[in-house]
Coordinates of C-alpha atoms in Angstrom, one line a residue:
X1 CA 52.6 105.4 154.0
X2 CA 52.7 102.1 152.7
X3 CA 55.1 101.3 155.4
X4 CA 52.8 101.4 157.7
X5 CA 49.9 100.1 155.5
X6 CA 51.6 96.6 154.4
X7 CA 52.4 93.9 157.0
X8 CA 53.7 90.5 156.7
X9 CA 50.0 89.4 157.4
X10 CA 48.4 91.8 155.0
X11 CA 50.6 90.0 151.9
X12 CA 51.5 86.2 153.6
X13 CA 49.0 84.1 154.0
X14 CA 47.8 81.5 151.8
X15 CA 44.6 83.2 150.7
X16 CA 46.4 86.3 149.3
X17 CA 49.7 84.7 148.1
X18 CA 47.2 82.8 146.0
X19 CA 45.5 86.0 144.2
X20 CA 49.4 87.5 143.3
X21 CA 49.7 88.3 139.8
X22 CA 53.1 89.0 137.5
X23 CA 55.0 92.4 137.9
X24 CA 57.8 94.7 136.6
X25 CA 59.5 92.4 139.0
X26 CA 58.7 88.9 137.7
X27 CA 61.7 87.4 136.3
X28 CA 60.6 86.9 132.7
X29 CA 60.1 90.7 132.5
X30 CA 63.4 91.7 133.7
X31 CA 65.1 89.1 132.0
X32 CA 63.8 90.0 129.2
X33 CA 64.7 93.6 129.9
X34 CA 68.1 92.8 130.5
X35 CA 68.2 90.6 126.7
X36 CA 67.3 93.9 124.8
X37 CA 69.0 96.9 126.9
X38 CA 72.7 94.4 126.9
X39 CA 72.6 93.7 123.8
X40 CA 72.0 89.9 123.8
X41 CA 72.5 88.1 120.3
X42 CA 70.9 84.9 120.0
X43 CA 70.8 82.5 116.5
X44 CA 70.2 79.2 115.4
X45 CA 73.8 77.5 114.9
X46 CA 72.2 73.8 113.9
X47 CA 68.9 73.1 112.6
X48 CA 68.6 69.5 111.9
X49 CA 64.8 68.8 111.7
X50 CA 63.3 66.2 109.5
X51 CA 60.1 66.4 107.8
X52 CA 58.0 65.5 110.7
X53 CA 60.4 67.8 112.9
X54 CA 62.5 64.9 114.8
X55 CA 66.0 66.1 115.2
X56 CA 67.5 68.7 116.9
X57 CA 68.5 72.4 117.0
X58 CA 70.6 74.8 118.8
X59 CA 70.7 77.9 119.7
X60 CA 73.7 80.0 120.6
X61 CA 73.4 82.9 123.1
X62 CA 76.1 86.1 122.9
X63 CA 76.0 87.7 126.4
X64 CA 79.4 90.3 126.6
X65 CA 82.3 88.2 125.9
X66 CA 80.4 85.0 126.9
X67 CA 78.5 81.8 124.4
X68 CA 75.8 79.6 125.9
X69 CA 73.9 76.8 124.1
X70 CA 70.3 76.0 124.7
X71 CA 70.1 72.3 122.8
X72 CA 66.4 71.0 121.8
X73 CA 66.0 67.9 120.7
X74 CA 62.6 66.6 119.3
X75 CA 61.4 62.9 118.3
X76 CA 58.3 60.9 118.0
X77 CA 56.4 60.3 121.1
X78 CA 53.0 58.1 120.9
X79 CA 50.2 59.2 122.2
X80 CA 50.2 56.4 125.0
X81 CA 53.5 57.9 126.7
X82 CA 52.4 61.7 126.5
X83 CA 52.1 62.9 130.0
X84 CA 51.9 65.8 131.8
X85 CA 52.9 64.1 135.4
X86 CA 56.3 64.2 136.6
X87 CA 56.4 60.7 136.4
X88 CA 56.8 60.5 132.8
X89 CA 59.7 59.4 130.9
X90 CA 59.2 60.2 127.5
X91 CA 58.2 63.5 125.9
X92 CA 57.9 65.4 122.2
X93 CA 61.4 67.7 122.8
X94 CA 63.4 68.1 125.9
X95 CA 65.8 70.8 126.3
X96 CA 69.3 72.2 128.5
X97 CA 70.5 75.5 128.5
X98 CA 74.7 75.1 128.2
X99 CA 77.4 77.2 129.4
X100 CA 79.8 77.1 126.2
X101 CA 79.5 76.5 122.5
X102 CA 78.8 73.4 121.8
X103 CA 81.4 70.5 119.9
X104 CA 80.1 67.7 118.5
X105 CA 81.2 65.4 121.7
X106 CA 79.4 67.9 123.8
X107 CA 76.1 67.4 121.5
X108 CA 76.8 64.0 121.4
X109 CA 76.7 63.1 124.9
X110 CA 74.0 65.4 125.5
X111 CA 71.7 63.7 122.8
X112 CA 72.6 60.5 125.1
X113 CA 71.4 61.9 128.4
X114 CA 69.0 65.5 128.2
X115 CA 66.1 63.5 126.7
X116 CA 66.5 61.5 129.6
X117 CA 65.7 63.7 131.8
X118 CA 66.5 63.1 135.5
X119 CA 67.7 59.9 134.5
X120 CA 70.3 60.8 132.4
X121 CA 73.8 62.4 133.5
X122 CA 74.7 66.6 134.0
X123 CA 77.7 68.3 134.6
X124 CA 78.1 71.8 136.1
X125 CA 78.3 73.3 132.5
X126 CA 74.4 72.5 132.2
X127 CA 72.8 75.5 133.7
X128 CA 68.7 74.4 133.0
X129 CA 67.4 71.1 132.2
X130 CA 63.9 71.0 130.6
X131 CA 61.5 68.8 128.2
X132 CA 58.2 69.3 126.8
X133 CA 55.2 67.8 125.1
X134 CA 53.0 69.1 122.1
X135 CA 49.5 70.7 122.8
X136 CA 48.6 68.2 120.0
X137 CA 45.2 69.8 118.7
X138 CA 46.7 73.3 118.9
X139 CA 50.0 72.0 117.0
X140 CA 48.3 70.0 114.5
X141 CA 45.7 72.7 113.7
X142 CA 48.3 75.6 113.1
X143 CA 50.3 72.9 111.0
X144 CA 47.3 72.7 108.8
X145 CA 46.7 76.4 108.4
X146 CA 49.8 77.1 107.5
X147 CA 50.8 74.6 105.2
X148 CA 47.2 76.1 103.1
X149 CA 48.3 78.9 103.2
X150 CA 46.2 80.1 106.1
X151 CA 46.2 82.1 109.4
X152 CA 45.0 80.1 112.2
X153 CA 42.1 81.7 114.5
X154 CA 43.4 83.8 116.9
X155 CA 40.6 82.6 119.1
X156 CA 41.8 78.6 118.6
X157 CA 44.9 80.3 120.1
X158 CA 43.5 81.9 122.8
X159 CA 41.5 78.7 124.2
X160 CA 45.4 76.7 124.3
X161 CA 47.6 79.7 124.8
X162 CA 50.9 77.7 123.7
X163 CA 52.0 75.1 121.1
X164 CA 54.4 73.2 123.9
X165 CA 53.8 72.7 127.5
X166 CA 56.7 72.0 129.1
X167 CA 56.0 69.5 132.5
X168 CA 59.4 71.2 134.4
X169 CA 61.9 73.7 134.0
X170 CA 64.8 72.4 136.3
X171 CA 68.0 74.5 137.5
X172 CA 70.0 76.0 140.5
X173 CA 71.7 72.2 141.1
X174 CA 68.9 69.6 140.7
X175 CA 69.9 66.3 138.9
X176 CA 73.7 67.7 138.9
X177 CA 73.2 70.8 137.3
X178 CA 75.5 73.9 138.2
X179 CA 73.8 75.2 141.4
X180 CA 72.9 79.0 141.7
X181 CA 76.0 80.2 143.6
X182 CA 78.4 78.5 140.7
X183 CA 75.6 80.2 138.3
X184 CA 76.2 83.3 139.6
X185 CA 79.8 83.4 139.9
X186 CA 81.0 82.1 136.5
X187 CA 78.0 83.4 134.1
X188 CA 76.2 86.7 133.5
X189 CA 73.3 84.9 135.3
X190 CA 73.1 86.6 138.6
X191 CA 69.1 87.0 139.6
X192 CA 67.4 84.1 140.2
X193 CA 65.7 82.1 137.9
X194 CA 67.2 84.6 134.9
X195 CA 68.9 81.1 133.1
X196 CA 65.5 79.6 133.2
X197 CA 63.6 82.6 132.3
X198 CA 65.8 82.7 128.8
X199 CA 66.0 79.0 128.3
X200 CA 61.7 78.9 128.6
X201 CA 61.7 81.8 126.5
X202 CA 64.0 80.4 123.7
X203 CA 62.4 77.0 123.6
X204 CA 58.9 79.6 123.0
X205 CA 61.1 80.9 119.9
X206 CA 61.8 76.8 118.9
X207 CA 58.2 76.1 119.2
X208 CA 57.3 78.6 116.2
X209 CA 60.1 77.7 114.2
X210 CA 59.2 73.9 114.6
X211 CA 55.3 74.1 114.1
X212 CA 56.4 76.3 110.8
X213 CA 59.2 73.7 109.8
X214 CA 56.5 71.4 109.6
X215 CA 54.1 73.1 107.6
X216 CA 56.5 74.0 105.6
X217 CA 57.1 70.4 104.7
X218 CA 54.0 69.5 104.4
X219 CA 52.9 71.5 101.5
X220 CA 56.6 73.3 100.2
X221 CA 54.7 75.5 97.9
X222 CA 52.0 77.1 99.7
X223 CA 53.1 77.5 103.2
X224 CA 53.5 80.8 104.8
X225 CA 54.4 81.3 108.5
X226 CA 52.7 82.6 111.5
X227 CA 52.0 86.6 111.3
X228 CA 53.0 87.9 114.1
X229 CA 49.6 89.3 115.7
X230 CA 48.8 85.7 116.1
X231 CA 52.4 84.2 116.6
X232 CA 52.7 86.8 119.9
X233 CA 49.7 85.5 121.6
X234 CA 51.6 82.1 122.1
X235 CA 53.7 81.3 124.9
X236 CA 54.7 78.3 126.5
X237 CA 52.3 76.1 128.7
X238 CA 53.6 74.9 132.1
X239 CA 52.5 72.1 134.1
X240 CA 53.2 72.5 137.5
X241 CA 52.4 70.7 140.6
X242 CA 53.4 70.1 144.4
X243 CA 57.0 69.9 143.3
X244 CA 57.2 74.1 143.7
X245 CA 55.5 74.4 146.9
X246 CA 58.1 73.5 149.5
X247 CA 60.4 76.1 148.0
X248 CA 58.2 78.8 149.7
X249 CA 59.3 77.4 153.0
X250 CA 62.9 76.6 152.3
X251 CA 63.9 79.5 151.5
X252 CA 62.2 82.1 153.2
X253 CA 65.1 84.4 153.5
X254 CA 64.8 84.7 149.2
X255 CA 60.9 84.7 149.5
X256 CA 61.3 87.8 152.1
X257 CA 63.5 89.4 149.6
X258 CA 61.3 89.1 146.6
X259 CA 58.3 90.4 149.0
X260 CA 60.5 92.9 150.2
X261 CA 61.7 94.3 147.1
X262 CA 58.3 94.5 145.4
X263 CA 57.0 96.4 148.3
X264 CA 59.7 98.7 148.3
X265 CA 59.1 99.4 144.5
X266 CA 55.4 100.3 145.2
X267 CA 56.5 101.9 148.6
X268 CA 58.2 104.5 145.6
X269 CA 54.8 105.0 143.7
X270 CA 52.3 104.9 146.3
X271 CA 52.5 108.4 147.2
X272 CA 53.2 110.2 144.2
X273 CA 50.6 112.8 143.3
X274 CA 48.3 111.3 140.7
X275 CA 48.9 113.2 137.2
X276 CA 45.6 113.3 135.2
X277 CA 47.5 111.7 132.3
X278 CA 49.3 108.7 134.2
X279 CA 45.4 108.1 135.9
X280 CA 44.0 107.9 132.4
X281 CA 46.8 105.5 131.4
X282 CA 45.9 103.7 134.5
X283 CA 42.4 102.5 133.4
X284 CA 43.8 101.9 130.2
X285 CA 45.6 99.0 131.8
X286 CA 43.0 98.0 134.6
X287 CA 40.5 97.5 131.3
X288 CA 43.5 95.7 129.8
X289 CA 43.7 93.2 132.5
X290 CA 39.9 93.4 132.6
X291 CA 39.3 92.3 129.3
X292 CA 42.4 89.3 129.5
X293 CA 40.1 87.9 132.6
X294 CA 37.5 87.5 129.9
X295 CA 39.3 85.8 127.3
X296 CA 41.3 83.6 129.8
X297 CA 39.6 80.0 129.9
X298 CA 39.6 77.4 132.4
X299 CA 37.4 74.8 133.6
X300 CA 38.3 74.6 137.5
X301 CA 35.0 75.7 139.0
X302 CA 36.9 77.3 142.0
X303 CA 39.3 79.6 139.4
X304 CA 36.0 79.9 137.1
X305 CA 34.2 81.6 140.5
X306 CA 37.5 83.7 141.1
X307 CA 37.9 85.1 138.3
X308 CA 34.2 86.3 138.1
X309 CA 34.1 87.6 141.3
X310 CA 37.1 89.8 140.1
X311 CA 35.5 90.8 136.7
X312 CA 33.2 92.1 138.6
X313 CA 34.9 94.3 141.5
X314 CA 37.5 95.4 138.7
X315 CA 34.7 96.9 137.0
X316 CA 33.7 98.7 139.9
X317 CA 36.9 100.0 140.4
X318 CA 37.3 101.2 137.1
X319 CA 33.9 103.0 137.3
X320 CA 35.1 104.3 141.2
X321 CA 38.2 106.4 139.1
X322 CA 36.2 107.5 136.8
X323 CA 33.7 109.6 139.6
X324 CA 36.2 110.5 142.2
X325 CA 39.0 113.0 142.9
X326 CA 41.9 111.5 144.8
X327 CA 45.5 113.4 145.4
X328 CA 47.6 110.3 145.8
X329 CA 47.7 107.1 144.6
X330 CA 47.7 105.4 147.8
X331 CA 43.9 106.6 148.6
X332 CA 43.2 104.4 145.5
X333 CA 44.5 101.7 146.7
X334 CA 43.4 101.4 150.1
X335 CA 39.6 102.1 148.5
X336 CA 40.6 98.7 146.5
X337 CA 42.3 97.1 149.8
X338 CA 39.0 98.0 151.5
X339 CA 35.9 97.1 149.3
X340 CA 37.3 94.4 146.4
X341 CA 38.4 91.1 146.9
X342 CA 42.7 90.0 146.7
X343 CA 42.9 89.5 142.8
X344 CA 41.6 93.1 142.4
X345 CA 44.0 94.1 145.2
X346 CA 47.0 92.8 143.2
X347 CA 46.5 93.6 140.2
X348 CA 45.6 97.3 141.3
X349 CA 49.1 97.5 142.8
X350 CA 50.7 95.7 139.5
X351 CA 49.1 97.8 137.2
X352 CA 49.9 100.8 139.7
X353 CA 53.8 99.6 139.4
X354 CA 53.7 100.0 135.0
X355 CA 53.3 103.2 135.2
X356 CA 56.4 104.2 136.9
X357 CA 58.6 102.2 135.5
X358 CA 62.2 103.9 136.9
X359 CA 60.9 102.6 140.2
X360 CA 60.9 99.5 140.2
X361 CA 64.0 98.0 137.3
X362 CA 66.8 98.5 139.8
X363 CA 64.6 96.5 142.5
X364 CA 64.5 93.7 139.6
X365 CA 68.0 93.7 139.7
X366 CA 68.4 92.7 143.1
X367 CA 66.2 89.6 144.2
X368 CA 68.8 87.0 145.9
X369 CA 69.6 86.9 148.9
X370 CA 72.2 84.4 151.1
X371 CA 69.9 81.7 152.9
X372 CA 72.5 81.1 155.9
X373 CA 71.0 80.6 158.8
X374 CA 72.8 80.8 162.2
X375 CA 72.1 80.2 165.9
X376 CA 72.5 82.7 168.8
X377 CA 73.2 80.0 171.6
X378 CA 73.6 82.9 173.7
X379 CA 70.0 84.2 173.8
X380 CA 67.7 83.1 176.7
X381 CA 64.7 81.5 176.2
X382 CA 62.9 84.5 177.8
X383 CA 64.6 86.4 174.7
X384 CA 63.4 83.7 172.0
X385 CA 59.8 83.4 173.5
X386 CA 59.3 87.2 173.5
X387 CA 60.4 86.7 169.8
X388 CA 57.9 83.6 168.9
X389 CA 55.3 85.7 170.6
X390 CA 55.7 88.8 168.9
X391 CA 56.7 87.4 165.2
X392 CA 54.7 84.1 165.1
X393 CA 51.2 85.0 166.7
X394 CA 49.6 84.1 163.8
X395 CA 51.4 80.1 164.8
X396 CA 50.3 80.1 168.3
X397 CA 46.4 80.7 167.0
X398 CA 46.0 77.6 165.4
X399 CA 44.7 74.9 167.3
X400 CA 46.4 71.7 166.9
X401 CA 44.2 69.4 169.0
X402 CA 41.3 69.5 166.3
X403 CA 42.1 66.9 163.6
X404 CA 41.4 69.3 161.0
X405 CA 44.6 71.1 161.8
X406 CA 46.9 68.3 161.8
X407 CA 45.1 66.8 158.8
X408 CA 47.8 66.6 156.1
X409 CA 51.8 65.8 155.9
X410 CA 53.7 66.5 153.3
X411 CA 56.5 63.8 152.1
X412 CA 59.0 63.1 149.2
X413 CA 58.2 60.3 146.8
X414 CA 60.3 57.5 146.4
X415 CA 59.4 56.8 142.7
X416 CA 60.8 60.5 141.7
X417 CA 62.0 62.5 144.9
X418 CA 59.1 64.8 144.4
X419 CA 57.5 66.2 147.1
X420 CA 53.8 64.8 147.8
X421 CA 50.9 65.5 150.3
X422 CA 49.3 62.7 152.1
X423 CA 46.4 62.7 154.8
X424 CA 47.3 62.1 157.8
X425 CA 44.4 59.8 159.4
X426 CA 43.6 58.2 156.2
X427 CA 47.1 57.3 154.4
X428 CA 50.3 55.8 155.9
X429 CA 53.3 57.4 155.6
X430 CA 53.3 60.2 158.2
X431 CA 56.7 58.7 160.0
X432 CA 58.5 60.5 156.8
X433 CA 56.8 63.5 156.9
X434 CA 58.8 66.5 156.4
X435 CA 59.5 69.3 158.8
X436 CA 57.9 71.9 156.6
X437 CA 54.5 72.3 158.9
X438 CA 56.5 76.0 160.9
X439 CA 53.2 76.5 162.7
X440 CA 53.0 73.2 164.1
X441 CA 57.0 73.3 165.4
X442 CA 57.1 76.6 167.0
X443 CA 53.8 76.0 168.9
X444 CA 55.5 72.5 170.2
X445 CA 58.5 74.8 171.2
X446 CA 56.9 77.7 172.5
X447 CA 54.7 75.1 174.5
X448 CA 57.8 73.8 175.9
X449 CA 60.1 76.6 176.5
X450 CA 57.3 78.2 178.7
X451 CA 57.8 75.2 181.3
X452 CA 61.5 75.5 181.9
X453 CA 63.6 77.9 183.5
X454 CA 63.6 81.2 181.3
X455 CA 66.8 81.9 182.1
X456 CA 68.4 79.1 180.5
X457 CA 70.5 80.0 177.4
X458 CA 69.9 78.6 173.8
X459 CA 73.2 76.9 174.2
X460 CA 72.0 75.1 177.3
X461 CA 68.6 74.5 176.6
X462 CA 69.7 72.9 173.2
X463 CA 72.3 70.8 175.0
X464 CA 68.8 68.6 176.5
X465 CA 66.7 69.3 174.1
X466 CA 68.5 68.9 170.3
X467 CA 65.2 68.0 168.7
X468 CA 64.7 71.8 168.7
X469 CA 67.9 73.1 167.2
X470 CA 66.5 73.1 163.3
X471 CA 63.2 75.9 164.6
X472 CA 65.4 78.1 166.7
X473 CA 67.8 78.7 164.0
X474 CA 64.6 79.3 162.0
X475 CA 62.9 81.8 164.6
X476 CA 66.1 83.8 165.1
X477 CA 67.3 83.7 161.8
X478 CA 64.2 85.3 160.5
X479 CA 63.8 87.9 163.0
X480 CA 64.4 90.9 160.9
X481 CA 62.6 89.4 157.8
X482 CA 59.2 90.2 157.6
X483 CA 57.9 88.8 154.6
X484 CA 60.0 84.9 155.0
X485 CA 57.6 83.0 156.4
X486 CA 53.7 81.6 154.9
X487 CA 51.8 82.8 157.9
X488 CA 49.1 79.9 157.9
X489 CA 49.0 76.3 158.5
X490 CA 50.0 74.2 156.1
X491 CA 49.1 71.0 157.7
X492 CA 45.3 72.3 157.5
X493 CA 42.6 70.2 155.6
X494 CA 41.3 73.3 154.1
X495 CA 44.9 74.1 152.8
X496 CA 44.6 74.8 148.9
X497 CA 48.3 74.3 148.0
X498 CA 48.2 75.8 144.5
X499 CA 47.9 78.8 146.7
X500 CA 51.7 78.8 147.0
X501 CA 52.5 77.7 143.4
X502 CA 50.5 80.8 142.5
X503 CA 52.7 82.6 144.6
X504 CA 55.9 81.5 143.3
X505 CA 54.6 81.9 139.6
X506 CA 53.7 85.4 139.5
X507 CA 57.3 86.4 140.6
X508 CA 58.3 84.0 137.4
X509 CA 55.9 85.8 135.5
X510 CA 53.2 83.4 134.8
X511 CA 49.9 84.1 133.6
X512 CA 46.6 81.9 132.2
X513 CA 46.5 80.1 135.7
X514 CA 44.4 77.1 135.5
X515 CA 43.9 74.7 138.0
X516 CA 43.9 71.1 137.4
X517 CA 43.0 70.3 141.4
X518 CA 43.9 72.1 144.1
X519 CA 47.6 70.4 144.0
X520 CA 48.4 70.9 140.2
X521 CA 47.6 73.8 137.7
X522 CA 48.4 74.6 133.9
X523 CA 50.2 78.0 133.1
X524 CA 52.0 79.8 130.1
X525 CA 55.1 81.8 130.4
X526 CA 55.5 85.0 128.0
X527 CA 52.2 85.4 126.3
X528 CA 52.1 88.4 125.1
X529 CA 55.7 88.8 124.8
X530 CA 57.7 89.8 121.7
X531 CA 59.4 87.8 119.8
X532 CA 63.0 88.3 118.8
X533 CA 62.3 89.4 115.6
X534 CA 60.7 92.5 116.4
X535 CA 61.8 93.3 120.2
X536 CA 62.5 96.6 121.1
X537 CA 62.4 99.3 123.5
X538 CA 58.5 99.8 123.3
X539 CA 57.2 96.7 123.6
X540 CA 60.0 95.2 125.6
X541 CA 57.7 95.5 128.9
X542 CA 54.5 96.3 127.7
X543 CA 52.8 92.9 127.2
X544 CA 51.4 92.0 130.7
X545 CA 47.6 91.1 131.2
X546 CA 47.7 90.4 127.3
X547 CA 45.0 90.2 125.2
X548 CA 43.7 89.2 121.8
X549 CA 43.9 93.0 120.6
X550 CA 46.8 93.5 122.6
X551 CA 48.9 93.7 119.0
X552 CA 46.9 95.7 116.4

């Protein structure tokens, strides 16, 4: 059974977390299903752009009896001011998703604040705050083609993948926005990051409306709109850095929930008998993933080698399927696990879920959890010691006497209040370190309590050792949460932080991974997804691993 084969060490080490792919449980996919099946209505209520595409656009979203508004501000940006970095202060476009219909006063307030992003003032009516820059080369190329009555080459589209690239999509209470507890109670967005994914999806719509508008104004007599086979290959880009990584550590129960739901989905599928028709469809899905990998462009040497190995292994897996007869899916998955790299193993799993949509959709509608942690004061040190030995054996194996295992420290930058990484023995600032090194904290506690009277209660121990309160509360609270911890030392010199980013991004539904260093990368959202104009029950969930020939 899958429950016996998958444990936290199978999926929660950094190298495995950094090999994940989007699945049917990803937030972008589940959001789009709700949009279609719950009959959300989206329309432009304001489209006020000048010939260069600068101005204001407002989209209204009708869900049940509620109205939401996405406001889009577009402005001129000098090339010297265009930057992917979070320290940027100006952007081509800025956005906010608001609960309610906008009147002139509200729009005026937002016009003053939203383009300022972190420096602006937000209220609890604002659910999401975002900004994006143009991919200038591709944007201008598409404008020039459309204005001459021609379609851009899809190969040019594929090289970049998007017209606009977000540098942040804020939500959940940041900078005065509505926090998730409020959002899930008073809006229709009761799942994590659902409001953010809706905002990104509509920003993608806006990117096409913007480029078509500029092309039409450039040459009103000849300009054409993007054909769907070209348009659908566009996503929305995103630049993501270290700001995302601490989330994995700070929200352990939520991370456990995501992985638990994913694992449960697989469990329902894995022991089914293999149907010949589904096996044929499975091979086609793997072939699609193979073609996707061939088409993805990156200049990062690490990712190039990783993709090349995955291509090699995925080809072998596809050939293996053609030549062997299995009764249950678990036999195929076990073969992949034993013989191929982590990326291929993940592709094998997420593509298997595609064959049984009914086994994952309910899980995708239950991806939230309560992060409350409490101390069990009556537990004895002996009992706590046993929990550590059983649940944190991975942490106890790290040798922190070696400098390389205590090399990095996480801190918050003063300028932008964003997470950063420092090198403990080469840089100042380690006194500002955040408590994210779980393995190190567990070891410190473990080595101390082993010298104490193990019959002491936790309450008695903490009276004299209050510095261990946080890690004890974490250990006790997560006893029954097998996927809650990153089971690696994130302070080690060889840590690749983007593995943590990719893990989280896979649950968002991001694809086209393009690392720019070991600490930040570019991805795309909704690449291959249908637009509002052609969204239907046949294509709402068939756009994973989008390729250039997916739309023919």
